[in-house]
Every structure is written in C-alpha cells, then in structure tokens.
Amino acid sequence: MLTVDFSRFPLAPGDRVLDLGCGAGRHAFECYRRGAQVVALDRNADEIREVAKWFAAMKEAGEAPEGATATAMEGDALALPFPDESFDVVIISEVMEHIPDDKGVLAEMVRVLKPGGRIAVTVPRYGPEKVCWALSDAYHEVEGGHIRIYRADELLEKIREAGLKPYGTHHAHALHSPYWWLKCAFGVDNDKALPVRAYHKLLVWDIMKKPLATRVAEQALNPLIGKSFVAYATKPHLPRPAGTGADAT
C-alpha cells in the first residue's frame, strides 16, 4: 500500500533514492522495482533486518531491473551518514509526526538532496487524526507515538522554510480512516471487536484484489477523509555566482 503517488513523483532508472524512516520498506521496494539505487534507512534494527531480507528475495526473484541496487541500514534521521548532495530523491512517509525536531530532520534531508532533486513528505491528515486523538489517548500517548498533528499549511510552510519549493499535494487512504476510528473507539489493542475485524477484512480484500468499486470510492473520498496528507517539493538550483560559467571572462 503506497502513500506516495509515483505518477506525481516520477523516478528515473538509476536515481539515487533515500527512504528515510523506511519502516517495513513499502516505498523502498517500489523504488527498487522501478530501477532506482535505493537506500532504506530506519532506527529500528529489527525492521531493517526484515527489509534487507526482502531486498535479497526481490533480487533473487528478478523483481528489480538490471542496474538497480538496494541497501538497508540502521541510522539516525537527525544525523544522516551521507555526504552533502548524495541523493536525487528523498522520501519520508509517516515519520515526521513522531520526531520532536522535525525542522532538524527537514534540514538533514535538504542537506543530502541534490539541487534539482525531489522530496516526498507524508503525514497523517489533520481532520482524521484529530478524530483518532479524541477517541483514544492510547492511540498517540505511547513511546514513539505521534507527538503532533500537522495542518497542511503548517507542513508546507516548514518545507518552504527548509529551502524547498512545494509543487503538489494530495490526500490518500480514505478507506483507512474509518478503520482507525473503529480501532480507537473499541481499543487500539483490541483486534477482536467485530466491527474492527470486519473492516480489516474489507481492507485486506481491497489491497489484494484492487476492485474498481473501492478504487473509485477511495478516489472520491480522499479529498474529504483521506488518512494521509502528501506533499511534493524540489530543491532549487542555487544561482551561479557572478563571473562564473560560460559567459565568464
């Protein structure tokens, strides 16, 4: 289940991609399939081991084109172990709401992104997230849980302040908002409640079968109750200093 829309965020074969806070690796795997040179980074060592296993399985199964590479590594989003301007693309999906120093994370992403490079940021959307917080303290008051809810204009302003230029936004996963509202209402750790189990079966069916009816429904509902807010931005090229370049004498 991808949150980033790669029709709005195109990748070219050979692009060097950082999936920051990769979690289980869903976006990293898609970038690998598209021929990128992928680095999946997360602070959770267990998840990184699983992502590395899946990368190896994908390579063995021939799921990635020739020239694509994939590395999974443990690391700190506030101190990325890469030189300046290392990546063509950076993805950070459902991560920034967990990190106290979100401006520091944005600064690190901008540092390692090449001029002209692209970044995708996804966070829980304000409205659906407020409902979850209102229904359940346990949803967010846990170690490593969500510490803030972003308004769209607030996130875009932080992206601009970091030196990036936003070029597009959208919402995603409308069908998942009611599921989390049910989870919060019946208890976030209570997977046995009948409404939760029934809705979960619907989501699994939707993900596996991708029927037209639910695709159309989600598309229509995304602007209203999409669970995630997605923003895309570029890192501008710096103007050349006077007296340099082809016209210099």
CSV table of C-alpha atoms in Angstrom, one decimal:
chain,number,residue,atom,x,y,z
A,1,MET,CA,0.0,0.0,0.0
A,2,LEU,CA,1.8,3.1,-1.3
A,3,THR,CA,1.2,6.6,0.0
A,4,VAL,CA,3.4,8.4,-2.4
A,5,ASP,CA,1.9,8.6,-5.9
A,6,PHE,CA,4.6,7.8,-8.4
A,7,SER,CA,2.6,9.3,-11.3
A,8,ARG,CA,3.1,12.7,-9.5
A,9,PHE,CA,6.6,11.8,-8.2
A,10,PRO,CA,8.3,10.1,-11.1
A,11,LEU,CA,11.5,8.1,-10.8
A,12,ALA,CA,14.1,7.5,-13.5
A,13,PRO,CA,16.2,4.3,-13.6
A,14,GLY,CA,19.4,4.9,-11.7
A,15,ASP,CA,18.0,7.7,-9.5
A,16,ARG,CA,19.6,7.5,-6.1
A,17,VAL,CA,16.8,7.3,-3.5
A,18,LEU,CA,16.7,7.6,0.3
A,19,ASP,CA,13.7,6.2,2.0
A,20,LEU,CA,14.1,7.8,5.4
A,21,GLY,CA,12.3,6.1,8.3
A,22,CYS,CA,11.5,3.3,5.8
A,23,GLY,CA,9.7,1.1,8.4
A,24,ALA,CA,8.6,-2.1,6.7
A,25,GLY,CA,10.0,-0.8,3.4
A,26,ARG,CA,7.0,-0.4,1.1
A,27,HIS,CA,8.2,2.7,-0.7
A,28,ALA,CA,11.8,1.4,-0.8
A,29,PHE,CA,10.6,-1.8,-2.5
A,30,GLU,CA,8.6,0.1,-5.1
A,31,CYS,CA,11.6,2.4,-5.9
A,32,TYR,CA,13.8,-0.7,-6.3
A,33,ARG,CA,11.3,-2.3,-8.7
A,34,ARG,CA,11.5,1.0,-10.7
A,35,GLY,CA,15.2,0.7,-11.2
A,36,ALA,CA,16.5,3.1,-8.6
A,37,GLN,CA,19.6,2.8,-6.4
A,38,VAL,CA,17.8,2.7,-3.1
A,39,VAL,CA,19.0,3.2,0.5
A,40,ALA,CA,16.4,2.3,3.1
A,41,LEU,CA,17.2,3.8,6.5
A,42,ASP,CA,15.5,3.4,9.8
A,43,ARG,CA,16.4,3.5,13.5
A,44,ASN,CA,14.6,0.2,14.2
A,45,ALA,CA,17.2,-2.6,13.7
A,46,ASP,CA,14.5,-5.4,13.5
A,47,GLU,CA,12.7,-3.7,10.7
A,48,ILE,CA,16.0,-3.0,8.8
A,49,ARG,CA,16.9,-6.7,9.0
A,50,GLU,CA,13.5,-7.6,7.5
A,51,VAL,CA,13.8,-5.0,4.8
A,52,ALA,CA,17.3,-6.4,3.9
A,53,LYS,CA,15.8,-9.9,3.6
A,54,TRP,CA,13.1,-8.7,1.3
A,55,PHE,CA,15.6,-6.8,-0.9
A,56,ALA,CA,17.6,-10.0,-1.2
A,57,ALA,CA,14.4,-12.0,-2.1
A,58,MET,CA,13.4,-9.5,-4.7
A,59,LYS,CA,16.9,-9.6,-6.3
A,60,GLU,CA,16.8,-13.4,-6.4
A,61,ALA,CA,13.3,-13.4,-7.9
A,62,GLY,CA,14.3,-10.9,-10.6
A,63,GLU,CA,11.8,-8.3,-9.5
A,64,ALA,CA,14.3,-5.4,-9.9
A,65,PRO,CA,15.8,-4.4,-13.3
A,66,GLU,CA,19.5,-4.6,-14.1
A,67,GLY,CA,21.4,-1.7,-12.6
A,68,ALA,CA,19.0,-1.3,-9.6
A,69,THR,CA,20.6,-1.5,-6.2
A,70,ALA,CA,19.2,-1.7,-2.7
A,71,THR,CA,20.7,-1.3,0.8
A,72,ALA,CA,19.0,-1.4,4.2
A,73,MET,CA,20.8,0.3,7.0
A,74,GLU,CA,20.2,1.5,10.6
A,75,GLY,CA,20.6,5.2,11.2
A,76,ASP,CA,19.5,8.5,12.8
A,77,ALA,CA,17.3,10.8,10.8
A,78,LEU,CA,18.9,13.8,12.6
A,79,ALA,CA,22.5,12.8,11.7
A,80,LEU,CA,22.4,11.1,8.3
A,81,PRO,CA,25.6,9.2,7.5
A,82,PHE,CA,25.8,10.6,3.9
A,83,PRO,CA,27.8,13.4,2.3
A,84,ASP,CA,26.0,16.6,1.1
A,85,GLU,CA,24.0,16.3,-2.2
A,86,SER,CA,24.1,12.5,-2.2
A,87,PHE,CA,20.5,11.7,-3.4
A,88,ASP,CA,18.3,12.6,-6.3
A,89,VAL,CA,15.2,11.7,-4.3
A,90,VAL,CA,14.2,11.6,-0.6
A,91,ILE,CA,11.0,10.0,0.7
A,92,ILE,CA,9.9,10.4,4.3
A,93,SER,CA,6.5,8.7,4.9
A,94,GLU,CA,4.5,8.8,8.2
A,95,VAL,CA,7.7,9.7,10.1
A,96,MET,CA,7.8,13.4,10.9
A,97,GLU,CA,4.8,13.3,13.3
A,98,HIS,CA,7.0,11.1,15.6
A,99,ILE,CA,10.1,13.3,15.8
A,100,PRO,CA,10.4,16.3,18.2
A,101,ASP,CA,12.9,18.1,16.0
A,102,ASP,CA,11.0,18.0,12.7
A,103,LYS,CA,12.9,21.1,11.4
A,104,GLY,CA,16.2,19.3,12.1
A,105,VAL,CA,15.0,16.3,10.0
A,106,LEU,CA,14.0,18.6,7.1
A,107,ALA,CA,17.4,20.3,7.3
A,108,GLU,CA,19.2,16.9,7.0
A,109,MET,CA,17.0,15.9,4.1
A,110,VAL,CA,17.8,19.1,2.3
A,111,ARG,CA,21.5,18.7,3.0
A,112,VAL,CA,21.7,15.2,1.4
A,113,LEU,CA,19.4,16.1,-1.5
A,114,LYS,CA,21.0,17.2,-4.8
A,115,PRO,CA,20.0,20.6,-6.3
A,116,GLY,CA,17.1,19.9,-8.6
A,117,GLY,CA,16.2,16.8,-6.5
A,118,ARG,CA,12.8,15.8,-5.3
A,119,ILE,CA,11.3,15.1,-1.9
A,120,ALA,CA,8.0,13.5,-0.9
A,121,VAL,CA,6.7,14.0,2.7
A,122,THR,CA,3.6,12.2,4.0
A,123,VAL,CA,2.0,12.7,7.4
A,124,PRO,CA,-1.4,11.9,9.0
A,125,ARG,CA,-4.0,14.4,7.8
A,126,TYR,CA,-5.3,16.9,10.4
A,127,GLY,CA,-9.0,16.0,10.4
A,128,PRO,CA,-8.9,12.2,10.6
A,129,GLU,CA,-6.0,12.4,13.0
A,130,LYS,CA,-7.9,14.7,15.4
A,131,VAL,CA,-10.8,12.2,15.5
A,132,CYS,CA,-8.3,9.4,16.5
A,133,TRP,CA,-6.8,11.6,19.2
A,134,ALA,CA,-10.3,12.5,20.5
A,135,LEU,CA,-11.4,8.8,20.6
A,136,SER,CA,-8.3,7.4,22.3
A,137,ASP,CA,-5.3,8.6,24.3
A,138,ALA,CA,-3.7,5.2,23.8
A,139,TYR,CA,-3.6,5.9,20.0
A,140,HIS,CA,-0.9,8.5,20.4
A,141,GLU,CA,0.3,8.5,24.1
A,142,VAL,CA,2.8,5.7,23.6
A,143,GLU,CA,6.5,5.6,23.4
A,144,GLY,CA,7.5,6.6,19.9
A,145,GLY,CA,3.9,7.6,19.1
A,146,HIS,CA,2.5,10.7,17.3
A,147,ILE,CA,3.5,13.9,19.1
A,148,ARG,CA,1.9,16.4,16.8
A,149,ILE,CA,-0.9,16.8,14.2
A,150,TYR,CA,0.1,18.8,11.2
A,151,ARG,CA,-2.2,21.2,9.4
A,152,ALA,CA,-1.4,21.2,5.7
A,153,ASP,CA,-0.4,24.8,5.5
A,154,GLU,CA,1.9,24.4,8.6
A,155,LEU,CA,3.7,21.5,7.0
A,156,LEU,CA,4.1,23.3,3.6
A,157,GLU,CA,5.5,26.4,5.4
A,158,LYS,CA,8.1,24.2,7.2
A,159,ILE,CA,9.0,22.7,3.9
A,160,ARG,CA,9.5,26.2,2.4
A,161,GLU,CA,11.5,27.4,5.4
A,162,ALA,CA,13.8,24.4,4.9
A,163,GLY,CA,14.6,25.8,1.4
A,164,LEU,CA,12.4,23.5,-0.7
A,165,LYS,CA,9.8,24.5,-3.3
A,166,PRO,CA,6.5,22.6,-3.0
A,167,TYR,CA,4.9,21.7,-6.3
A,168,GLY,CA,2.0,19.4,-5.4
A,169,THR,CA,-0.2,17.9,-2.7
A,170,HIS,CA,-3.0,15.3,-2.3
A,171,HIS,CA,-4.6,13.1,0.2
A,172,ALA,CA,-4.5,9.3,0.4
A,173,HIS,CA,-6.0,6.2,2.1
A,174,ALA,CA,-9.6,7.4,2.7
A,175,LEU,CA,-10.8,3.9,3.3
A,176,HIS,CA,-8.3,3.5,6.2
A,177,SER,CA,-9.7,6.5,8.2
A,178,PRO,CA,-12.8,4.6,9.4
A,179,TYR,CA,-10.7,1.6,10.3
A,180,TRP,CA,-8.6,3.7,12.7
A,181,TRP,CA,-11.6,5.4,14.1
A,182,LEU,CA,-13.1,2.0,14.9
A,183,LYS,CA,-9.7,0.9,16.4
A,184,CYS,CA,-9.7,4.0,18.6
A,185,ALA,CA,-13.3,3.6,19.6
A,186,PHE,CA,-13.0,-0.1,20.6
A,187,GLY,CA,-9.5,0.0,21.9
A,188,VAL,CA,-6.3,0.3,19.8
A,189,ASP,CA,-5.1,-3.1,21.0
A,190,ASN,CA,-8.5,-4.8,20.7
A,191,ASP,CA,-8.4,-6.6,17.3
A,192,LYS,CA,-11.2,-9.0,18.3
A,193,ALA,CA,-14.1,-6.4,18.3
A,194,LEU,CA,-16.4,-7.5,15.5
A,195,PRO,CA,-16.6,-4.1,13.6
A,196,VAL,CA,-12.7,-3.9,13.7
A,197,ARG,CA,-12.3,-7.4,12.4
A,198,ALA,CA,-15.0,-7.0,9.7
A,199,TYR,CA,-13.5,-3.7,8.4
A,200,HIS,CA,-10.0,-5.2,8.5
A,201,LYS,CA,-11.1,-8.0,6.2
A,202,LEU,CA,-12.5,-5.4,3.8
A,203,LEU,CA,-9.2,-3.6,3.7
A,204,VAL,CA,-7.2,-6.8,3.1
A,205,TRP,CA,-9.6,-7.7,0.3
A,206,ASP,CA,-9.3,-4.2,-1.2
A,207,ILE,CA,-5.5,-4.3,-1.1
A,208,MET,CA,-5.3,-7.8,-2.6
A,209,LYS,CA,-8.0,-7.5,-5.2
A,210,LYS,CA,-8.0,-3.8,-6.1
A,211,PRO,CA,-11.6,-3.8,-7.3
A,212,LEU,CA,-12.8,-0.9,-9.4
A,213,ALA,CA,-15.6,0.0,-7.0
A,214,THR,CA,-13.3,0.6,-4.0
A,215,ARG,CA,-10.7,2.4,-6.1
A,216,VAL,CA,-13.4,4.8,-7.3
A,217,ALA,CA,-14.8,5.2,-3.8
A,218,GLU,CA,-11.5,5.9,-2.3
A,219,GLN,CA,-10.6,8.4,-5.0
A,220,ALA,CA,-13.9,10.3,-4.3
A,221,LEU,CA,-13.4,10.2,-0.5
A,222,ASN,CA,-9.7,11.1,-0.4
A,223,PRO,CA,-10.3,14.9,-0.5
A,224,LEU,CA,-12.8,14.5,2.4
A,225,ILE,CA,-11.4,11.9,4.8
A,226,GLY,CA,-8.0,10.8,3.3
A,227,LYS,CA,-5.9,9.4,6.2
A,228,SER,CA,-2.6,10.9,4.9
A,229,PHE,CA,-1.6,14.3,3.5
A,230,VAL,CA,1.2,14.1,0.9
A,231,ALA,CA,3.4,16.9,-0.2
A,232,TYR,CA,6.0,17.0,-3.0
A,233,ALA,CA,8.8,19.5,-3.3
A,234,THR,CA,12.0,20.2,-5.2
A,235,LYS,CA,15.3,21.6,-4.0
A,236,PRO,CA,16.1,24.7,-6.2
A,237,HIS,CA,19.3,25.1,-8.0
A,238,LEU,CA,21.4,27.9,-6.4
A,239,PRO,CA,22.1,30.8,-8.8
A,240,ARG,CA,25.7,30.9,-10.1
A,241,PRO,CA,27.9,33.5,-8.6
A,242,ALA,CA,28.7,36.4,-10.8
A,243,GLY,CA,31.7,35.9,-13.0
A,244,THR,CA,31.4,32.1,-13.3
A,245,GLY,CA,30.1,29.9,-16.1
A,246,ALA,CA,30.3,30.0,-19.8
A,247,ASP,CA,30.0,33.8,-20.0
A,248,ALA,CA,32.8,34.5,-17.6
A,249,THR,CA,35.8,36.3,-18.9
